Coordinates of C-alpha atoms and ligand atoms in Angstrom, one line a residue:
M23 CA 54.1 -0.9 -49.0
Q24 CA 53.0 2.5 -47.6
F25 CA 49.9 2.8 -45.4
E26 CA 48.2 5.9 -44.2
V27 CA 47.7 6.3 -40.5
K28 CA 44.1 7.3 -40.3
A29 CA 43.2 7.6 -36.6
K30 CA 44.6 7.5 -33.1
Y31 CA 42.8 6.2 -30.0
D32 CA 43.6 5.5 -26.4
V33 CA 42.7 1.9 -26.9
I34 CA 42.0 -0.4 -29.8
I35 CA 40.1 -3.6 -29.2
V36 CA 40.3 -6.4 -31.7
G37 CA 37.1 -8.3 -31.4
S38 CA 33.5 -7.5 -30.5
G39 CA 32.5 -10.7 -28.5
I40 CA 31.5 -10.5 -24.9
S41 CA 35.0 -9.9 -23.7
G42 CA 35.7 -7.1 -26.2
L43 CA 32.4 -5.4 -25.6
I44 CA 32.8 -5.3 -21.8
C45 CA 36.4 -4.0 -22.2
A46 CA 35.0 -1.2 -24.4
I47 CA 32.3 -0.3 -21.9
E48 CA 34.6 -0.2 -18.9
L49 CA 37.4 1.7 -20.6
S50 CA 34.9 4.3 -21.9
K51 CA 33.6 4.7 -18.4
A52 CA 37.2 5.6 -17.4
G53 CA 37.2 8.3 -20.1
K54 CA 39.2 6.4 -22.8
A55 CA 38.6 6.9 -26.5
V56 CA 38.1 3.3 -27.7
C57 CA 37.9 1.8 -31.1
L58 CA 36.2 -1.6 -31.3
L59 CA 37.0 -3.7 -34.4
S60 CA 35.2 -6.7 -35.8
K61 CA 36.1 -8.8 -38.8
E62 CA 32.4 -9.2 -39.8
A63 CA 29.2 -7.8 -38.3
I64 CA 29.6 -6.7 -34.6
T65 CA 27.3 -9.5 -33.6
E66 CA 29.4 -12.3 -35.2
G67 CA 31.7 -14.4 -33.0
S68 CA 31.3 -17.3 -30.7
S69 CA 29.6 -15.2 -28.0
I70 CA 26.3 -14.9 -29.7
Y71 CA 26.0 -18.7 -30.1
A72 CA 26.6 -19.5 -26.4
Q73 CA 23.8 -21.6 -25.1
G74 CA 24.2 -23.2 -21.7
G75 CA 25.1 -20.2 -19.7
I76 CA 27.6 -18.7 -17.3
A77 CA 28.9 -20.7 -14.3
I78 CA 28.7 -18.6 -11.1
P79 CA 28.2 -19.9 -7.5
L80 CA 25.0 -17.9 -6.9
D81 CA 23.1 -20.3 -4.7
S82 CA 23.5 -19.7 -1.0
S83 CA 24.5 -23.3 -0.4
D84 CA 27.1 -23.2 -3.2
S85 CA 30.5 -21.5 -2.8
V86 CA 33.6 -20.0 -4.5
E87 CA 35.5 -22.9 -3.0
K88 CA 33.3 -25.6 -4.5
H89 CA 33.4 -23.9 -7.9
L90 CA 37.1 -23.6 -7.6
E91 CA 37.4 -27.3 -6.7
D92 CA 35.4 -28.3 -9.8
T93 CA 37.4 -26.0 -12.0
L94 CA 40.7 -27.4 -10.8
K95 CA 39.5 -31.0 -11.1
A96 CA 38.3 -30.6 -14.6
G97 CA 41.6 -28.7 -15.5
A98 CA 43.5 -31.9 -14.7
G99 CA 46.1 -30.2 -12.5
L100 CA 47.2 -27.6 -15.1
S101 CA 45.1 -24.7 -13.9
N102 CA 46.7 -21.7 -12.3
I103 CA 45.1 -21.7 -8.9
E104 CA 45.5 -18.0 -8.1
V105 CA 44.0 -17.0 -11.5
A106 CA 41.1 -19.4 -11.0
K107 CA 40.5 -18.1 -7.5
E108 CA 40.5 -14.5 -8.6
I109 CA 38.1 -15.0 -11.5
I110 CA 35.6 -17.1 -9.5
S111 CA 35.7 -14.7 -6.5
S112 CA 34.8 -11.8 -8.8
S113 CA 32.0 -13.7 -10.5
N114 CA 29.2 -12.4 -8.4
S115 CA 30.0 -8.7 -8.9
S116 CA 30.4 -9.2 -12.7
Y117 CA 27.0 -10.9 -12.7
E118 CA 25.5 -7.9 -10.9
K119 CA 27.2 -5.6 -13.4
L120 CA 25.6 -7.5 -16.3
I121 CA 22.2 -7.1 -14.6
S122 CA 22.9 -3.4 -14.2
Y123 CA 23.6 -3.2 -17.9
G124 CA 20.1 -4.7 -18.5
V125 CA 20.7 -8.4 -19.1
K126 CA 17.7 -10.4 -17.9
F127 CA 18.6 -13.9 -16.7
D128 CA 16.0 -16.7 -16.5
T129 CA 14.5 -17.0 -13.1
S130 CA 12.9 -19.9 -11.2
T131 CA 11.0 -18.7 -8.1
G132 CA 10.6 -14.9 -7.7
S133 CA 13.7 -13.1 -8.9
K134 CA 16.1 -15.9 -8.1
P135 CA 18.1 -17.0 -11.1
H136 CA 17.3 -20.5 -12.5
L137 CA 20.5 -22.5 -12.1
T138 CA 21.3 -25.6 -14.1
K139 CA 23.9 -28.2 -13.9
E140 CA 26.5 -29.0 -16.5
A141 CA 29.2 -31.6 -16.8
A142 CA 31.9 -31.9 -14.0
H143 CA 30.1 -29.3 -11.8
S144 CA 29.2 -30.7 -8.4
Y145 CA 26.5 -28.1 -8.1
A146 CA 23.8 -26.5 -10.2
R147 CA 25.4 -23.1 -10.8
V148 CA 24.9 -22.2 -14.5
C149 CA 22.7 -19.2 -15.0
H150 CA 21.2 -18.6 -18.4
A151 CA 19.1 -16.3 -20.5
G152 CA 16.4 -16.9 -23.1
G153 CA 16.5 -20.6 -22.2
D154 CA 19.4 -21.8 -24.4
A155 CA 20.1 -18.4 -25.9
T156 CA 22.4 -16.9 -23.2
G157 CA 25.0 -15.5 -25.7
R158 CA 22.4 -13.8 -27.8
F159 CA 20.7 -12.1 -24.8
V160 CA 24.0 -10.9 -23.3
I161 CA 25.5 -9.7 -26.6
K162 CA 22.3 -7.8 -27.5
T163 CA 22.4 -5.8 -24.2
L164 CA 26.1 -5.0 -24.5
I165 CA 25.8 -4.0 -28.2
D166 CA 22.9 -1.7 -27.4
R167 CA 25.1 0.0 -24.8
V168 CA 28.3 0.4 -26.9
C169 CA 26.4 1.7 -29.9
R170 CA 25.1 4.6 -27.7
D171 CA 28.5 5.4 -26.2
P172 CA 30.2 8.5 -27.7
N173 CA 33.6 7.3 -26.5
I174 CA 33.4 4.1 -28.5
S175 CA 34.0 4.0 -32.3
I176 CA 32.9 0.8 -33.9
A177 CA 34.4 -0.5 -37.2
Q178 CA 32.5 -3.6 -38.4
G179 CA 33.7 -5.6 -41.4
T180 CA 37.2 -4.5 -40.5
M181 CA 39.9 -7.2 -40.4
V182 CA 43.0 -6.6 -38.5
I183 CA 45.9 -7.9 -40.6
S184 CA 48.7 -7.1 -38.2
I185 CA 49.4 -5.6 -34.8
L186 CA 51.9 -2.8 -35.1
K187 CA 54.8 -2.2 -32.7
D188 CA 57.0 0.8 -32.1
N189 CA 60.7 1.0 -32.1
A190 CA 60.8 0.0 -28.4
G191 CA 58.9 -3.2 -29.2
A192 CA 55.6 -2.1 -27.6
A193 CA 52.2 -2.6 -29.3
C194 CA 51.1 0.8 -30.8
G195 CA 48.3 0.1 -33.3
V196 CA 46.9 -2.1 -36.0
L197 CA 47.0 -2.5 -39.8
V198 CA 43.4 -3.1 -41.1
E199 CA 41.5 -3.8 -44.2
D200 CA 38.0 -2.3 -44.0
I201 CA 34.8 -3.3 -45.7
T202 CA 35.7 -1.4 -48.9
K203 CA 39.1 -3.1 -49.1
D204 CA 40.8 0.1 -48.1
K205 CA 43.9 -0.7 -46.0
F206 CA 45.2 1.7 -43.4
A207 CA 46.8 1.9 -40.0
M208 CA 45.4 3.1 -36.7
F209 CA 47.5 4.0 -33.6
A210 CA 46.7 3.5 -29.9
D211 CA 48.3 3.6 -26.5
D212 CA 47.1 0.1 -25.9
V213 CA 45.9 -2.8 -28.1
I214 CA 43.6 -5.4 -26.6
V215 CA 43.3 -8.7 -28.5
A216 CA 39.8 -10.1 -27.9
S217 CA 39.6 -12.1 -31.1
G218 CA 38.1 -15.4 -29.9
G219 CA 39.2 -18.9 -30.7
A220 CA 40.2 -21.0 -33.6
G221 CA 37.6 -23.7 -34.1
Q222 CA 37.6 -23.0 -37.9
L223 CA 41.0 -24.8 -38.0
F224 CA 39.0 -28.0 -37.9
E225 CA 36.5 -29.5 -40.4
L226 CA 33.9 -30.1 -37.7
T227 CA 33.4 -27.2 -35.3
T228 CA 30.8 -25.4 -33.3
N229 CA 32.6 -22.1 -34.0
P230 CA 31.5 -19.4 -36.5
K231 CA 33.6 -18.6 -39.6
V232 CA 35.4 -15.7 -37.9
S233 CA 37.1 -18.0 -35.4
T234 CA 40.4 -18.6 -37.3
G235 CA 42.9 -17.7 -34.6
D236 CA 44.0 -14.4 -36.2
G237 CA 44.6 -12.6 -32.9
I238 CA 46.7 -15.4 -31.4
V239 CA 48.9 -15.5 -34.5
M240 CA 49.2 -11.7 -34.8
A241 CA 50.2 -11.4 -31.1
H242 CA 52.9 -14.2 -31.6
R243 CA 54.2 -12.4 -34.7
I244 CA 55.1 -9.4 -32.6
G245 CA 56.7 -11.3 -29.8
A246 CA 53.9 -12.5 -27.5
C247 CA 54.4 -15.9 -25.9
L248 CA 51.7 -18.5 -26.6
Q249 CA 50.7 -21.1 -24.0
D250 CA 49.2 -24.6 -24.3
V251 CA 48.2 -24.2 -27.9
E252 CA 47.8 -28.0 -28.2
M253 CA 44.9 -28.0 -25.7
I254 CA 41.9 -27.9 -27.9
Q255 CA 38.5 -28.8 -26.4
F256 CA 36.0 -30.8 -28.3
H257 CA 32.3 -30.5 -27.3
P258 CA 30.9 -34.0 -27.0
T259 CA 27.4 -33.3 -28.4
V260 CA 27.1 -31.5 -31.7
L261 CA 24.4 -32.1 -34.3
I262 CA 26.3 -32.6 -37.6
E263 CA 24.5 -32.9 -40.9
E264 CA 25.8 -32.7 -44.4
N265 CA 25.6 -29.2 -46.0
K266 CA 24.4 -27.6 -42.7
D267 CA 26.3 -25.7 -40.1
P268 CA 27.0 -27.9 -37.1
L269 CA 24.7 -27.1 -34.2
L270 CA 25.8 -27.3 -30.6
I271 CA 23.5 -29.3 -28.3
T272 CA 24.0 -27.7 -24.9
E273 CA 25.3 -29.7 -22.1
A274 CA 22.5 -28.3 -20.0
I275 CA 20.2 -30.9 -21.7
R276 CA 22.4 -33.7 -20.2
G277 CA 22.6 -31.7 -17.0
E278 CA 18.9 -32.0 -16.8
G279 CA 18.7 -35.7 -17.4
A280 CA 19.1 -36.5 -21.2
R281 CA 21.1 -39.7 -21.9
L282 CA 23.4 -40.9 -24.6
R283 CA 22.5 -44.1 -26.6
N284 CA 24.6 -45.6 -29.4
T285 CA 22.9 -46.6 -32.7
K286 CA 22.6 -50.2 -31.4
G287 CA 20.4 -48.9 -28.6
D288 CA 22.8 -49.2 -25.6
Y289 CA 23.3 -46.5 -23.0
F290 CA 27.0 -46.4 -22.7
A291 CA 28.2 -43.3 -20.8
H292 CA 28.6 -45.0 -17.4
N293 CA 30.9 -47.6 -18.9
Y294 CA 33.5 -44.8 -19.3
H295 CA 33.1 -42.7 -16.2
K296 CA 31.2 -42.8 -12.9
D297 CA 29.5 -39.5 -13.8
G298 CA 28.2 -40.9 -17.1
E299 CA 26.7 -38.2 -19.3
L300 CA 28.1 -35.6 -16.9
A301 CA 31.7 -36.8 -17.1
P302 CA 34.4 -34.2 -18.0
R303 CA 34.1 -33.2 -21.6
D304 CA 37.4 -34.7 -22.7
I305 CA 36.4 -38.1 -21.3
L306 CA 32.9 -38.1 -22.7
A307 CA 34.0 -36.8 -26.1
R308 CA 36.4 -39.7 -26.5
A309 CA 33.8 -42.2 -25.2
I310 CA 31.3 -41.0 -27.9
L311 CA 34.0 -41.3 -30.5
N312 CA 34.7 -44.8 -29.4
E313 CA 31.0 -45.8 -29.6
I314 CA 30.7 -44.2 -33.0
K315 CA 33.7 -46.4 -34.2
K316 CA 32.4 -49.5 -32.5
T317 CA 29.0 -49.2 -34.1
D318 CA 30.4 -48.1 -37.4
S319 CA 28.2 -45.1 -37.4
K320 CA 28.6 -41.3 -37.7
F321 CA 26.9 -40.4 -34.4
V322 CA 25.2 -41.5 -31.2
Y323 CA 21.8 -40.4 -30.1
L324 CA 21.0 -37.9 -27.3
D325 CA 17.8 -39.3 -25.9
V326 CA 15.7 -36.4 -24.6
S327 CA 12.6 -38.5 -23.8
N328 CA 12.9 -37.6 -20.1
F329 CA 11.5 -34.2 -21.0
T330 CA 7.9 -33.4 -22.0
E331 CA 7.7 -31.5 -25.3
D332 CA 6.2 -28.4 -23.6
Y333 CA 9.1 -28.2 -21.1
F334 CA 11.8 -28.8 -23.7
K335 CA 10.2 -26.2 -26.0
S336 CA 10.3 -23.5 -23.3
R337 CA 13.6 -24.4 -21.7
F338 CA 15.6 -25.0 -24.9
P339 CA 13.8 -23.0 -27.5
T340 CA 16.8 -22.5 -29.9
I341 CA 17.5 -26.2 -30.1
Y342 CA 13.8 -27.2 -30.2
E343 CA 13.2 -24.9 -33.2
A344 CA 16.4 -26.0 -35.0
C345 CA 15.5 -29.7 -34.6
L346 CA 12.0 -29.0 -35.9
E347 CA 13.4 -27.2 -38.9
R348 CA 15.9 -30.0 -39.5
K349 CA 13.2 -32.7 -39.1
I350 CA 14.9 -34.4 -36.2
D351 CA 12.8 -37.1 -34.6
L352 CA 13.4 -35.5 -31.2
F353 CA 11.3 -37.5 -28.8
N354 CA 11.5 -40.9 -30.5
L355 CA 15.0 -41.4 -31.9
G356 CA 16.6 -38.4 -30.1
I357 CA 19.2 -36.0 -31.5
P358 CA 22.1 -37.5 -33.5
V359 CA 25.3 -36.0 -32.0
A360 CA 29.1 -36.3 -32.4
P361 CA 32.1 -34.4 -31.0
A362 CA 33.4 -31.3 -32.7
A363 CA 36.1 -28.8 -32.0
H364 CA 34.8 -26.2 -29.7
Y365 CA 37.2 -24.2 -27.5
F366 CA 40.8 -23.0 -27.7
I367 CA 42.1 -23.6 -24.2
G368 CA 45.6 -22.2 -24.9
G369 CA 46.4 -18.9 -26.5
I370 CA 48.2 -15.7 -25.8
Q371 CA 50.0 -16.2 -22.5
C372 CA 48.9 -13.5 -20.0
E373 CA 48.3 -12.7 -16.4
V374 CA 44.8 -12.6 -15.0
T375 CA 44.8 -8.9 -15.8
G376 CA 45.3 -9.7 -19.5
K377 CA 48.8 -8.3 -19.5
T378 CA 51.1 -10.1 -22.0
N379 CA 54.9 -10.1 -22.3
V380 CA 54.7 -7.4 -25.0
S381 CA 54.3 -3.9 -23.6
N382 CA 50.8 -2.3 -24.2
L383 CA 49.5 -5.6 -25.6
W384 CA 46.6 -7.2 -23.7
A385 CA 44.7 -10.5 -24.3
V386 CA 41.2 -11.3 -23.1
G387 CA 38.5 -13.9 -23.7
E388 CA 39.1 -17.1 -25.6
C389 CA 42.3 -16.0 -27.3
A390 CA 43.9 -15.5 -23.9
S391 CA 45.7 -18.1 -21.8
S392 CA 46.0 -17.2 -18.2
G393 CA 45.9 -20.8 -17.0
F394 CA 42.3 -20.6 -15.8
H395 CA 41.1 -23.6 -17.7
G396 CA 44.1 -25.9 -17.1
A397 CA 44.1 -28.8 -19.5
N398 CA 40.3 -29.0 -19.8
R399 CA 37.8 -26.2 -19.4
L400 CA 34.9 -26.6 -17.1
A401 CA 31.6 -26.0 -18.8
S402 CA 30.4 -22.4 -18.8
N403 CA 33.6 -21.1 -17.4
S404 CA 34.5 -19.4 -20.6
L405 CA 31.7 -16.8 -20.4
L406 CA 32.6 -16.4 -16.8
E407 CA 36.2 -15.5 -17.8
C408 CA 34.7 -13.2 -20.5
I409 CA 32.6 -11.2 -18.1
V410 CA 35.1 -11.0 -15.2
V411 CA 38.5 -10.3 -16.8
P412 CA 37.6 -7.2 -18.8
H413 CA 36.9 -5.4 -15.5
I414 CA 40.3 -6.3 -14.1
L415 CA 42.0 -5.4 -17.4
A416 CA 40.3 -2.0 -17.6
R417 CA 41.2 -1.2 -14.0
E418 CA 44.8 -2.2 -14.7
I419 CA 45.1 0.2 -17.7
V420 CA 43.7 3.0 -15.7
K421 CA 46.0 2.3 -12.8
R422 CA 49.0 2.1 -15.0
N423 CA 48.2 5.5 -16.5
E424 CA 47.7 7.0 -13.1
R425 CA 51.1 5.7 -12.1
A426 CA 52.6 7.2 -15.2
V427 CA 51.0 10.6 -14.5
E428 CA 52.3 10.5 -10.9
A429 CA 55.8 9.8 -12.3
G430 CA 55.6 12.9 -14.3
F431 CA 54.8 11.5 -17.7
K432 CA 52.1 13.2 -19.8
P433 CA 48.6 11.8 -19.2
A434 CA 47.2 9.5 -21.7
G435 CA 44.3 10.8 -23.8
T436 CA 46.0 13.9 -25.1
K437 CA 46.0 12.6 -28.7
P438 CA 43.7 14.0 -31.3
A439 CA 40.1 12.8 -30.9
P440 CA 38.9 10.3 -33.5
N441 CA 37.0 13.0 -35.3
Q442 CA 40.2 14.9 -35.9
E443 CA 41.7 12.0 -37.8
S444 CA 42.6 14.1 -40.8
K445 CA 45.2 16.0 -38.8
L446 CA 47.3 12.8 -38.6
E447 CA 49.8 13.1 -41.4
N448 CA 51.9 10.0 -40.8
C449 CA 52.3 7.1 -43.1
I450 CA 53.9 3.8 -42.2
S451 CA 55.8 1.4 -44.3
L452 CA 55.4 -2.4 -44.0
N453 CA 57.0 -5.3 -45.8
I454 CA 54.0 -7.1 -47.3
D455 CA 53.5 -9.8 -49.8
D456 CA 51.3 -8.3 -52.5
S457 CA 51.1 -11.4 -54.8
S458 CA 47.6 -12.1 -56.1
F459 CA 45.7 -15.2 -54.9
D460 CA 43.0 -17.2 -56.5
E461 CA 40.0 -17.1 -54.1
N462 CA 38.7 -20.5 -55.1
E463 CA 42.1 -22.1 -54.7
I464 CA 42.3 -20.7 -51.2
K465 CA 38.8 -22.0 -50.3
C466 CA 39.8 -25.5 -51.4
Q467 CA 43.1 -25.3 -49.5
V468 CA 41.3 -24.2 -46.4
K469 CA 38.9 -27.1 -46.6
E470 CA 41.8 -29.5 -47.1
L471 CA 43.6 -28.0 -44.1
Q472 CA 40.5 -28.3 -41.9
K473 CA 40.1 -31.9 -42.9
R474 CA 43.7 -32.8 -42.2
N475 CA 43.8 -30.9 -38.9
L476 CA 40.8 -32.9 -37.7
I477 CA 42.5 -36.2 -38.5
S478 CA 45.9 -35.3 -37.1
L479 CA 45.1 -32.9 -34.2
G480 CA 41.6 -34.2 -33.1
L481 CA 40.6 -36.1 -30.1
L482 CA 43.1 -38.9 -30.6
R483 CA 46.7 -38.1 -31.6
N484 CA 49.8 -40.0 -32.3
E485 CA 53.4 -39.3 -33.4
K486 CA 53.2 -40.9 -36.9
T487 CA 50.1 -38.9 -37.9
I488 CA 51.4 -35.6 -36.5
I489 CA 54.8 -35.9 -38.2
N490 CA 53.1 -36.6 -41.5
H491 CA 50.9 -33.6 -40.9
L492 CA 53.9 -31.4 -40.1
K493 CA 55.4 -32.3 -43.5
Y494 CA 52.2 -31.3 -45.3
L495 CA 52.1 -28.0 -43.3
E496 CA 55.7 -27.3 -44.2
T497 CA 55.0 -27.5 -47.9
L498 CA 51.9 -25.4 -47.5
S499 CA 53.8 -22.8 -45.5
E500 CA 56.5 -22.5 -48.2
K501 CA 53.9 -22.3 -51.0
Y502 CA 51.9 -19.5 -49.4
K503 CA 54.9 -17.7 -47.8
V504 CA 53.3 -17.8 -44.4
E505 CA 56.1 -15.8 -42.8
K506 CA 55.1 -12.7 -44.7
L507 CA 52.0 -10.7 -44.3
S508 CA 49.6 -10.5 -47.2
S509 CA 47.8 -7.5 -48.6
N510 CA 44.8 -9.8 -49.3
S511 CA 42.7 -10.4 -46.2
Q512 CA 41.4 -13.8 -47.3
A513 CA 45.0 -15.0 -48.0
Q514 CA 46.1 -13.5 -44.6
E515 CA 43.4 -15.4 -42.8
F516 CA 44.5 -18.6 -44.5
K517 CA 48.2 -17.9 -43.6
N518 CA 47.1 -17.4 -40.0
M519 CA 45.4 -20.8 -40.0
I520 CA 48.5 -22.5 -41.4
Y521 CA 50.7 -20.7 -38.9
L522 CA 48.7 -21.8 -35.9
S523 CA 48.3 -25.3 -37.2
V524 CA 52.0 -25.6 -37.3
L525 CA 52.4 -24.5 -33.7
I526 CA 49.6 -26.8 -32.5
S527 CA 51.2 -29.7 -34.4
K528 CA 54.6 -29.1 -32.9
A529 CA 53.3 -28.7 -29.4
A530 CA 51.0 -31.8 -29.8
W531 CA 54.0 -33.8 -31.1
L532 CA 56.4 -32.7 -28.4
R533 CA 54.0 -33.3 -25.5
K534 CA 54.6 -37.0 -25.3
E535 CA 52.0 -37.7 -22.6
S536 CA 48.3 -37.4 -22.2
L537 CA 46.7 -34.6 -20.2
G538 CA 43.1 -33.3 -20.2
V539 CA 42.0 -32.7 -23.8
H540 CA 45.4 -33.7 -25.2
Y541 CA 45.3 -37.5 -25.6
R542 CA 48.2 -39.3 -27.2
E543 CA 47.3 -42.9 -28.3
D544 CA 51.1 -43.7 -28.1
F545 CA 51.5 -42.1 -24.7
P546 CA 48.1 -42.8 -22.9
G547 CA 49.6 -42.4 -19.4
I548 CA 48.5 -39.2 -17.7
A549 CA 51.3 -36.7 -17.2
M550 CA 52.7 -36.6 -13.6
D551 CA 54.3 -33.2 -13.8
K552 CA 51.7 -30.6 -15.0
K553 CA 53.5 -28.3 -17.4
H554 CA 52.4 -25.5 -19.6
S555 CA 54.0 -25.5 -23.1
I556 CA 55.2 -22.0 -24.1
F557 CA 56.1 -20.8 -27.5
A558 CA 58.4 -17.8 -27.6
L559 CA 58.7 -15.7 -30.8
D560 CA 61.6 -17.7 -32.2
D561 CA 59.3 -20.8 -32.0
S562 CA 61.4 -22.4 -29.3
L563 CA 59.1 -24.5 -27.1
T564 CA 59.7 -24.5 -23.4
Y565 CA 57.8 -25.9 -20.5
K566 CA 56.8 -24.3 -17.2
S567 CA 55.4 -26.3 -14.3
E568 CA 52.2 -25.3 -12.7
S569 CA 52.3 -25.3 -9.0
T570 CA 50.2 -28.1 -7.6
E571 CA 50.6 -27.3 -4.0
N572 CA 46.9 -26.9 -3.5
P573 CA 45.4 -30.1 -2.2
L574 CA 42.4 -29.6 -4.4
V575 CA 44.5 -30.3 -7.5
K576 CA 43.8 -33.9 -8.4
A577 CA 43.3 -35.0 -12.0
S578 CA 39.8 -36.4 -12.5
Ligands
FAD29 P1 34.2 -14.1 -29.7 O1 32.8 -14.0 -29.1 O2 34.5 -15.3 -30.5 O3 34.5 -12.9 -30.6 C1 35.6 -12.8 -31.4 C2 35.6 -11.4 -32.1 O4 36.9 -11.2 -32.7 C3 34.6 -11.3 -33.2 O5 34.0 -10.0 -33.1 C4 35.5 -11.4 -34.5 O6 34.9 -10.7 -35.6 C5 36.7 -10.7 -34.0 N1 37.9 -11.0 -34.8 C6 38.5 -12.2 -35.0 N2 39.6 -12.0 -35.8 C7 39.6 -10.7 -36.1 C8 40.5 -10.0 -37.0 N3 41.5 -10.5 -37.6 N4 40.2 -8.6 -37.1 C9 39.1 -8.1 -36.5 N5 38.3 -8.8 -35.7 C10 38.6 -10.1 -35.5 N6 31.0 -20.8 -23.1 C11 30.3 -20.7 -21.9 O7 31.0 -20.3 -20.9 N7 29.0 -21.0 -21.8 C12 28.3 -21.4 -22.9 O8 27.1 -21.7 -22.8 C13 28.9 -21.5 -24.2 N8 28.3 -22.0 -25.3 C14 28.9 -22.0 -26.5 C15 28.2 -22.3 -27.6 C16 28.8 -22.3 -28.9 C17 28.1 -22.7 -30.1 C18 30.2 -21.8 -29.0 C19 30.8 -21.7 -30.3 C20 30.9 -21.5 -27.9 C21 30.3 -21.5 -26.6 N9 31.0 -21.2 -25.4 C22 30.3 -21.2 -24.2 C23 32.3 -20.6 -25.5 C24 32.2 -19.1 -25.5 O9 31.0 -18.7 -26.1 C25 33.4 -18.4 -26.1 O10 34.5 -18.9 -25.6 C26 33.3 -16.9 -25.9 O11 32.1 -16.4 -26.3 C27 34.4 -16.2 -26.6 O12 34.2 -14.8 -26.5 P2 35.3 -13.8 -27.0 O13 34.9 -12.4 -26.6 O14 36.6 -14.2 -26.5 O15 35.3 -14.0 -28.6
SIN30 C1 27.1 -25.8 -23.7 O1 26.1 -25.1 -23.6 O2 27.1 -27.0 -23.7 C2 28.4 -25.1 -24.0 C3 28.9 -24.6 -22.7 C4 30.3 -24.3 -22.8 O3 31.0 -24.5 -23.8 O4 30.9 -23.9 -21.8

């Protein structure tokens, strides 16, 4: 099929979450013409729903070293120490940047930020905004800024179907479908994938509908290596009710003293880990699942009776209002909670700069995998990564261009400005599956896939279930010609979900050990050698050991 090339930019950013927005702002400051794309409204992504906050060692008695130690411990020995050090060391300046953009964090005394504790942190270091509405407050400020920036073009409701590469194999643009169903190509010197996670692969998830792993799959399709895709973090405490979207119940509530009680009335968390309710997420999530099974129930209760209603209402307003609306008996019974898929730890393998193995292709935010989170992400370290790495990435693109100019190449930014789009005359030709799809059939198939993924790739995994799942996925892949791109965006999204489910299943099957969030019932022993799993384009899976020379690296 032929597609018109409608525009050319310096940089195209796929995704308008916190990581994509900060990339856009920083690249614009460096004089780049940026196009920011989002599948739905610019606001929609995981970022806006972030509750607990951002982990930053802001208190004078806290330190980068202590934060690093907690990050590495939670990461169960799979974290990349240099990456973690660089991100945490830069956290203070990125926090100041957010404040200079206009983000107002909650304060305690005077102008000091109120810092709360979350699981596996040895210190209260999570800053937040709007009580439990950190994501909403940060996103709003950033969107206000990009909307007023003449260097940034925004295309909402525009789904990227594929990343394009040139004859030399470098990323050079994207193929999109816009809100009117028009399909066209856009070119750029650099493509940044900031497309978030893939929680929608699972029946129960905290993630919004857009989180289907598209960017991760698109990057892999053009040759980017993927790392640790089997590492999927479940959040322990999510309010799940029939016919309602699951609602995350922030860990900060446990950080401030709430306790977990099973439906028989027993407080159980300390039976599983010395830190009880503040044990690392993977351990607590499995403990809750065990209690749910033991009591033949669907949930356990989060007992919040340690709070007064007035305090709870002002500290956690989003959750308070939602519980009121859902008629939850907050201060008597507590909040019914269960684990749900929450965070994609693996993703597009990259350096701390976001650089991938494909020239001019960058990855940032939840879709990226630099090794920061190891095998289990420390609470509130995701937003930290999202606010720090875009600065490093933007500097790297600028530096690379300067080096190119010094070496005598033409400076970047000499392309037609976006408002001169009509002067671009090129068309590109792509091999695309244009068969029609029944929308209702795809919806049913998506539901079935989500259900089966939860059973086979959830908190507890074993060989028999995964192998059966792979057989089902093979049939699905053949039926829907997953290897081919589709001209129908809904079908393409579904194909992406199948594609990524296959990779997760293979990696989960072949990692015959337990490590962090990956728990094999048939191999419960913790892995001795901490290895990243890496998928190359040909789907071959190799392993790369993480250096564990640092004495801080001890699995919790
Ligand atoms: P997102 O914010 O998810 O944005 C992804 C963007 O990519 C969206 O704009 C989407 O439209 C776009 N996109 C996707 N596919 C395509 C496509 N094919 N074409 C075009 N655009 C596309 N982390 C913390 O550190 N602290 C917290 O308190 C916290 N709370 C959380 C609460 C909830 C309910 C959830 C779901 C997550 C929470 N997390 C938290 C995790 C954190 O919010 C996310 O990891 C982070 O916001 C991801 O940001 P991002 O920029 O990578 O992607
Ligand atoms: C939460 O507020 O519990 C979510 C924090 C996170 O996912 O880091």
